Coordinates of C-alpha atoms in Angstrom, one line a residue:
M1 CA -12.4 -48.3 -135.1
T2 CA -13.7 -50.4 -132.1
G3 CA -16.4 -48.1 -130.8
N4 CA -19.1 -50.9 -131.2
N5 CA -16.9 -53.8 -130.4
D6 CA -15.7 -55.3 -127.1
M7 CA -11.9 -54.7 -127.0
P8 CA -10.1 -56.8 -124.3
K9 CA -9.1 -54.5 -121.4
G10 CA -5.4 -55.3 -121.4
V11 CA -5.0 -54.8 -125.2
G12 CA -6.9 -51.6 -125.0
E13 CA -4.7 -50.2 -122.2
A14 CA -1.6 -51.3 -124.1
L15 CA -2.8 -49.4 -127.2
E16 CA -3.6 -46.2 -125.2
L17 CA -0.1 -46.2 -123.5
E18 CA 1.6 -47.0 -126.8
S19 CA -0.2 -44.1 -128.5
L20 CA 1.3 -41.7 -125.9
F21 CA 4.8 -42.9 -125.5
N22 CA 5.6 -44.2 -129.0
D23 CA 4.3 -41.1 -130.7
A24 CA 6.1 -38.8 -128.3
T25 CA 9.4 -40.8 -128.7
G26 CA 9.0 -40.8 -132.5
L27 CA 8.6 -37.0 -132.5
V28 CA 11.7 -36.5 -130.3
M29 CA 13.7 -38.9 -132.5
L30 CA 12.6 -37.1 -135.6
D31 CA 13.8 -33.8 -134.1
L32 CA 17.1 -35.5 -133.3
A33 CA 17.5 -36.9 -136.8
L34 CA 16.7 -33.6 -138.4
S35 CA 19.3 -32.0 -136.2
V36 CA 21.9 -34.5 -137.2
L37 CA 21.0 -34.1 -140.9
S38 CA 21.4 -30.4 -140.7
K39 CA 24.8 -30.6 -139.0
G40 CA 26.1 -33.5 -141.1
T41 CA 27.6 -35.3 -138.1
F42 CA 26.3 -37.6 -135.4
S43 CA 27.6 -38.4 -131.9
V44 CA 26.1 -41.2 -130.0
V45 CA 26.9 -39.6 -126.6
E46 CA 25.5 -36.2 -127.7
G47 CA 22.4 -37.9 -129.3
I48 CA 21.6 -39.9 -126.1
G49 CA 22.3 -36.9 -124.0
H50 CA 20.0 -34.7 -126.1
F51 CA 17.2 -37.3 -125.9
L52 CA 17.5 -37.7 -122.1
F53 CA 17.6 -33.9 -121.7
V54 CA 14.4 -33.3 -123.6
A55 CA 12.7 -36.3 -122.1
V56 CA 13.5 -35.9 -118.5
G57 CA 13.2 -32.1 -118.6
G58 CA 9.8 -32.2 -120.3
V59 CA 8.5 -34.7 -117.7
L60 CA 9.7 -32.6 -114.7
L61 CA 7.8 -29.5 -115.9
V62 CA 4.5 -31.3 -115.3
M63 CA 5.0 -30.9 -111.5
L64 CA 4.0 -27.3 -111.9
R65 CA 0.5 -28.3 -113.0
F66 CA 0.3 -30.9 -110.3
N67 CA 1.0 -28.4 -107.5
L68 CA -1.4 -25.8 -108.8
N69 CA -4.3 -28.3 -108.8
R70 CA -3.4 -29.8 -105.5
H71 CA -3.4 -26.5 -103.7
G72 CA -6.5 -25.2 -105.4
K73 CA -9.6 -24.8 -103.1
N74 CA -12.3 -24.2 -105.7
P75 CA -12.4 -26.8 -108.4
E76 CA -15.0 -24.9 -110.4
L77 CA -12.7 -21.9 -110.8
T78 CA -9.3 -23.7 -111.0
T79 CA -9.6 -27.3 -112.4
I80 CA -11.3 -26.5 -115.7
P81 CA -9.3 -23.4 -116.7
I82 CA -6.0 -25.0 -115.6
S83 CA -6.7 -28.2 -117.5
L84 CA -7.5 -26.2 -120.7
L85 CA -4.5 -24.0 -120.5
T86 CA -2.0 -26.6 -119.3
P87 CA -1.2 -28.3 -122.7
F88 CA -0.3 -25.0 -124.3
A89 CA 1.5 -23.5 -121.3
I90 CA 3.5 -26.7 -120.6
Y91 CA 4.5 -27.0 -124.3
L92 CA 5.6 -23.4 -124.7
L93 CA 7.4 -23.4 -121.3
A94 CA 9.2 -26.7 -122.1
E95 CA 10.3 -25.5 -125.6
H96 CA 11.5 -22.2 -124.1
F97 CA 13.9 -24.0 -121.8
G98 CA 15.0 -26.3 -124.6
V99 CA 13.3 -29.5 -123.4
S100 CA 10.7 -31.6 -125.1
G101 CA 7.3 -29.9 -125.2
I102 CA 5.8 -33.1 -126.7
L103 CA 7.0 -35.3 -123.8
A104 CA 5.9 -32.7 -121.3
V105 CA 2.4 -32.7 -122.7
V106 CA 2.4 -36.5 -122.7
A107 CA 3.3 -36.5 -119.1
T108 CA 0.7 -33.9 -118.4
G109 CA -1.9 -36.2 -120.0
I110 CA -1.0 -39.1 -117.8
E111 CA -1.2 -36.9 -114.7
H112 CA -4.5 -35.5 -116.0
N113 CA -5.9 -39.1 -115.8
W114 CA -4.6 -39.5 -112.3
E115 CA -6.2 -36.2 -111.4
A116 CA -9.5 -37.2 -112.9
D117 CA -9.6 -40.2 -110.4
R118 CA -8.9 -37.9 -107.5
L119 CA -11.7 -35.5 -108.5
R120 CA -14.4 -38.1 -108.7
L121 CA -15.8 -36.9 -105.3
T122 CA -16.1 -33.3 -106.4
S123 CA -19.1 -31.7 -108.0
T124 CA -20.5 -33.7 -110.9
N125 CA -21.0 -30.4 -112.8
V126 CA -17.2 -29.9 -112.8
Q127 CA -16.6 -33.5 -114.1
L128 CA -19.3 -33.3 -116.8
T129 CA -18.3 -29.8 -118.0
S130 CA -14.6 -30.7 -118.1
R131 CA -15.3 -34.0 -119.9
T132 CA -17.6 -32.3 -122.4
I133 CA -15.1 -29.6 -123.2
W134 CA -12.2 -32.0 -123.7
N135 CA -14.3 -34.3 -125.9
I136 CA -15.3 -31.4 -128.1
L137 CA -11.7 -30.2 -128.4
A138 CA -10.4 -33.7 -129.1
D139 CA -13.0 -34.2 -131.8
I140 CA -12.3 -30.8 -133.4
L141 CA -8.5 -31.5 -133.5
N142 CA -8.8 -35.0 -134.8
D143 CA -11.4 -33.9 -137.5
F144 CA -9.1 -31.0 -138.4
V145 CA -6.1 -33.3 -138.9
F146 CA -8.0 -35.8 -141.0
L147 CA -9.5 -32.9 -143.0
I148 CA -5.9 -31.9 -143.8
L149 CA -5.2 -35.5 -144.8
G150 CA -8.1 -35.4 -147.2
I151 CA -7.1 -32.0 -148.6
S152 CA -3.5 -33.3 -149.1
L153 CA -4.5 -36.4 -151.0
P154 CA -4.9 -34.6 -154.3
E155 CA -1.4 -33.1 -154.0
V156 CA 0.0 -36.4 -153.0
A157 CA -1.8 -38.0 -156.0
R158 CA -0.4 -35.4 -158.4
N159 CA 3.2 -36.0 -157.1
V160 CA 2.8 -39.7 -157.4
T161 CA 1.4 -39.4 -160.9
Q162 CA 4.4 -37.3 -161.9
M163 CA 6.7 -40.1 -160.8
G164 CA 5.1 -42.5 -163.3
W165 CA 3.5 -45.9 -162.6
Q166 CA 6.8 -47.5 -161.8
G167 CA 7.6 -44.8 -159.2
A168 CA 4.1 -45.1 -157.8
A169 CA 4.3 -48.9 -157.6
A170 CA 7.7 -48.6 -155.8
L171 CA 6.3 -46.2 -153.2
L172 CA 3.2 -48.4 -152.7
G173 CA 5.5 -51.4 -152.3
V174 CA 7.6 -49.6 -149.7
S175 CA 4.5 -48.6 -147.8
V176 CA 3.2 -52.1 -147.8
L177 CA 6.6 -53.3 -146.6
V178 CA 6.6 -50.8 -143.8
Y179 CA 3.2 -51.9 -142.7
V180 CA 4.1 -55.6 -142.9
V181 CA 7.3 -55.1 -140.9
M182 CA 5.4 -53.0 -138.3
W183 CA 2.8 -55.7 -138.0
I184 CA 5.4 -58.5 -137.6
V185 CA 7.3 -56.5 -135.0
R186 CA 4.2 -55.8 -133.0
Y187 CA 3.0 -59.4 -133.2
V188 CA 6.3 -60.9 -132.1
W189 CA 6.7 -58.4 -129.3
A190 CA 3.2 -59.1 -127.9
L191 CA 3.5 -62.9 -128.5
R192 CA 7.0 -63.5 -127.2
G193 CA 7.4 -60.9 -124.5
D194 CA 7.7 -62.5 -121.1
S195 CA 8.2 -59.5 -118.8
A196 CA 5.7 -58.7 -116.0
S197 CA 4.5 -55.6 -117.8
I198 CA 3.8 -57.4 -121.0
S199 CA 2.0 -60.2 -119.2
A200 CA -0.1 -57.6 -117.4
F201 CA -1.5 -56.5 -120.8
F202 CA -1.7 -59.8 -122.8
G203 CA -1.9 -62.4 -120.1
D204 CA 0.5 -65.3 -119.4
R205 CA 2.8 -66.2 -122.2
K206 CA 1.5 -69.8 -122.3
S207 CA -2.1 -68.8 -122.3
D208 CA -4.3 -69.9 -125.2
Q209 CA -5.5 -66.2 -125.5
R210 CA -2.0 -64.8 -126.0
P211 CA -1.8 -65.4 -129.8
F212 CA -5.2 -63.8 -130.3
F213 CA -4.2 -60.8 -128.2
A214 CA -0.9 -60.5 -130.2
R215 CA -2.8 -60.5 -133.5
L216 CA -5.3 -58.0 -132.2
F217 CA -2.5 -55.7 -131.0
A218 CA -0.7 -56.0 -134.3
V219 CA -3.7 -55.2 -136.4
S220 CA -4.6 -52.3 -134.1
G221 CA -1.4 -50.4 -135.1
I222 CA -3.3 -47.6 -136.8
H223 CA -1.4 -44.6 -138.1
G224 CA -2.9 -41.2 -138.4
T225 CA -2.5 -37.9 -136.7
V226 CA 1.2 -38.1 -135.6
T227 CA 2.4 -39.8 -138.7
L228 CA 0.8 -37.2 -140.9
A229 CA 2.1 -34.4 -138.6
M230 CA 5.6 -35.7 -138.8
A231 CA 5.5 -36.1 -142.6
F232 CA 4.3 -32.5 -143.2
S233 CA 6.7 -31.1 -140.6
L234 CA 9.7 -32.1 -142.8
P235 CA 11.3 -28.8 -143.9
N236 CA 11.5 -27.8 -147.5
K237 CA 15.2 -27.0 -147.1
I238 CA 17.8 -28.2 -144.7
A239 CA 21.4 -27.0 -144.4
G240 CA 20.7 -24.7 -147.4
H241 CA 19.7 -27.6 -149.7
A242 CA 16.3 -29.0 -150.7
F243 CA 15.2 -31.7 -148.3
P244 CA 15.9 -35.0 -150.1
Y245 CA 12.9 -37.2 -151.0
R246 CA 10.4 -35.0 -149.1
D247 CA 7.5 -35.7 -151.6
E248 CA 8.3 -39.4 -151.6
L249 CA 8.3 -39.5 -147.7
I250 CA 5.0 -37.7 -147.5
A251 CA 3.5 -40.1 -150.1
I252 CA 4.7 -43.1 -148.2
A253 CA 3.3 -41.8 -144.9
T254 CA 0.0 -41.2 -146.6
F255 CA -0.1 -44.7 -148.0
V256 CA 0.8 -46.2 -144.7
I257 CA -2.0 -44.3 -143.0
L258 CA -4.6 -45.4 -145.5
I259 CA -3.4 -49.1 -145.5
S260 CA -3.5 -49.2 -141.6
M261 CA -6.9 -47.6 -141.5
V262 CA -8.4 -49.8 -144.2
V263 CA -7.0 -53.1 -142.8
S264 CA -8.1 -52.3 -139.3
S265 CA -11.6 -51.2 -140.3
I266 CA -12.1 -54.4 -142.2
V267 CA -10.3 -56.9 -139.8
L268 CA -11.1 -55.6 -136.3
P269 CA -14.9 -55.9 -136.5
R270 CA -14.5 -59.5 -137.6
M271 CA -12.0 -60.3 -134.8
L272 CA -14.0 -58.7 -131.9
P273 CA -17.5 -59.5 -130.6
Q274 CA -20.2 -56.8 -130.5
K275 CA -20.1 -54.8 -127.3
T276 CA -22.9 -55.7 -124.9
E277 CA -23.8 -54.2 -121.5
A278 CA -25.4 -56.0 -118.6
Y279 CA -27.1 -52.8 -117.6
T280 CA -28.5 -49.6 -119.0
M281 CA -27.8 -46.0 -118.3
A282 CA -31.2 -45.8 -116.8
D283 CA -30.3 -48.5 -114.3
L284 CA -27.1 -46.6 -113.3
D285 CA -28.9 -43.4 -112.9
H286 CA -31.6 -45.0 -110.8
I287 CA -29.1 -46.6 -108.4
R288 CA -26.9 -43.5 -108.2
N289 CA -29.9 -41.3 -107.4
K290 CA -31.1 -43.7 -104.6
M291 CA -27.6 -43.7 -103.2
V292 CA -27.4 -40.0 -103.1
D293 CA -30.9 -39.7 -101.5
Y294 CA -29.8 -42.2 -98.8
V295 CA -26.6 -40.3 -98.1
I296 CA -28.5 -37.0 -97.9
L297 CA -31.0 -38.4 -95.3
Q298 CA -28.2 -39.9 -93.2
M299 CA -26.2 -36.6 -93.3
R300 CA -29.1 -34.4 -92.5
S301 CA -30.0 -36.5 -89.4
Q302 CA -26.4 -36.3 -88.0
I303 CA -25.3 -32.7 -88.8
E304 CA -26.9 -30.0 -86.7
D305 CA -25.3 -26.9 -88.4
H306 CA -27.9 -25.7 -90.9
A307 CA -25.4 -24.0 -93.2
V308 CA -23.2 -27.1 -93.4
R309 CA -26.2 -29.3 -94.1
E310 CA -27.4 -27.2 -96.9
A311 CA -24.0 -26.9 -98.5
L312 CA -23.5 -30.6 -98.3
T313 CA -27.0 -31.2 -99.7
D314 CA -26.3 -29.0 -102.7
Q315 CA -23.1 -30.7 -103.4
L316 CA -24.6 -34.2 -103.1
Q317 CA -27.6 -33.2 -105.3
S318 CA -25.2 -32.3 -108.0
Q319 CA -24.0 -35.9 -108.1
K320 CA -27.5 -37.0 -109.4
S321 CA -27.9 -37.7 -113.1
N322 CA -29.8 -35.1 -115.1
R323 CA -30.7 -37.6 -117.8
L324 CA -34.5 -38.0 -118.1
T325 CA -35.8 -41.2 -119.5
V326 CA -39.6 -40.6 -119.8
D327 CA -42.2 -43.1 -120.8
R328 CA -44.7 -40.6 -122.2
A329 CA -47.8 -42.9 -122.1
Q330 CA -47.0 -44.0 -118.5
S331 CA -46.3 -40.4 -117.4
T332 CA -49.6 -39.2 -118.9
A333 CA -51.5 -41.9 -117.0
N334 CA -49.7 -41.1 -113.8
Y335 CA -50.4 -37.3 -114.3
N336 CA -54.1 -37.9 -114.9
A337 CA -54.4 -40.2 -111.9
L338 CA -52.6 -37.6 -109.7
L339 CA -54.8 -34.9 -111.0
S340 CA -57.9 -36.8 -110.2
E341 CA -56.7 -37.6 -106.7
T342 CA -55.8 -33.9 -106.1
K343 CA -59.2 -32.8 -107.3
E344 CA -60.8 -35.2 -104.8
V345 CA -58.6 -33.9 -102.0
V346 CA -59.5 -30.3 -102.8
D347 CA -63.2 -31.0 -103.0
N348 CA -63.2 -32.8 -99.7
F349 CA -61.3 -29.9 -98.2
L350 CA -63.6 -27.2 -99.5
H351 CA -66.7 -29.1 -98.3
C352 CA -65.5 -30.2 -94.9
E353 CA -67.3 -28.9 -91.8
D354 CA -64.3 -26.9 -90.5
V355 CA -63.9 -24.9 -93.7
N356 CA -67.7 -24.3 -94.0
N357 CA -67.8 -22.9 -90.5
R358 CA -64.6 -20.8 -91.0
Y359 CA -65.5 -19.2 -94.4
S360 CA -68.6 -17.7 -96.0
Q361 CA -70.6 -19.7 -98.5
K362 CA -69.9 -17.1 -101.2
S363 CA -66.1 -17.5 -100.7
L364 CA -66.4 -21.3 -101.0
I365 CA -68.5 -21.1 -104.2
F366 CA -65.8 -18.7 -105.7
M367 CA -63.0 -21.1 -104.7
T368 CA -64.9 -24.1 -106.1
K369 CA -65.4 -22.4 -109.4
Y370 CA -61.7 -21.2 -109.4
Y371 CA -60.4 -24.8 -109.0
D372 CA -62.9 -26.2 -111.4
A373 CA -61.6 -23.8 -114.1
Y374 CA -58.1 -25.2 -113.4
W375 CA -59.2 -28.8 -113.5
S376 CA -60.8 -28.2 -116.9
N377 CA -57.4 -26.9 -118.2
Q378 CA -55.5 -29.7 -116.4
N379 CA -53.3 -27.3 -114.5
V380 CA -51.6 -28.5 -111.2
I381 CA -52.4 -26.5 -108.1
T382 CA -49.9 -26.3 -105.3
L383 CA -51.8 -26.5 -102.1
P384 CA -50.4 -25.6 -98.6
C385 CA -49.8 -28.4 -96.2
E386 CA -51.5 -28.2 -92.8

């Protein structure tokens, strides 16, 4: 929603953390509520105990992944495979031991960000490959979920139609009410919160920017993947009976998703300025490549061991950007100028006194014709250096 707009850093960080912890907590609470509904009884002590068990147990299991990566010696062969397998392995392992697989995966995601910071000095190939793979997987999964939302809309529409216009209006009214209440709660929390953690995201409570950040945070409460997953995960039967109001709950969830997406897509671009950068990717690539070249020169002048120098040089060269930003007209001009200079150097070399004394006239004529044929085709000749 804000890909082309400049989101304040604190608000953006708050939204990212919220999407992790609130969604995970909501899924655990849904699991607890369904358990209570199936049993027909509820104990506060047992409920809190269940929540703490699945939460703490799920978080502790992430230590397995941390230790595996910390003791790995070859990032190319360990980091990427482990990062791909971790969400599935952690989830299945956590659920096997009766703890929260959702919270375990959330904790793993947080640790994955910390790990990415620690791996910045490793090979760029590892970082780029890992980032590309995860971006592809994330896009596929998100697209798949919203595809399911689109496919489900006709069924939701049929269910709403069967309820009549009064029933549909009631469901829409409940959905709007849910969204408005959510907006108010988010706004008041961000505006009135005075703790150090809230101030770190939204600035000082008395700041003039605080109301704007609070409105921005409230509008950014977009529902989607997890809301839809929770709605469709409701069982058809529970405790031997049909799940009450299942179709109505799915319809409300769908309406809330659509309302939050439509409102955010309309309001956020009007609240936020267009994103601008004081530099280009070409500038970053140029500076990075110069830094790498400088480090390589300094390293090669100080390290005597040939094998160590070559290994470090290869690793440092991998830090260079592979993006090519070519000005075709300028490149053509440079190529022609270089070609002309090279031809002049070769001609002077072939007709110099030392070469004429060392080689026969017939050989020199042949070499001259040979190079002239290449100049006419504009091929570059690699000459040995004396």
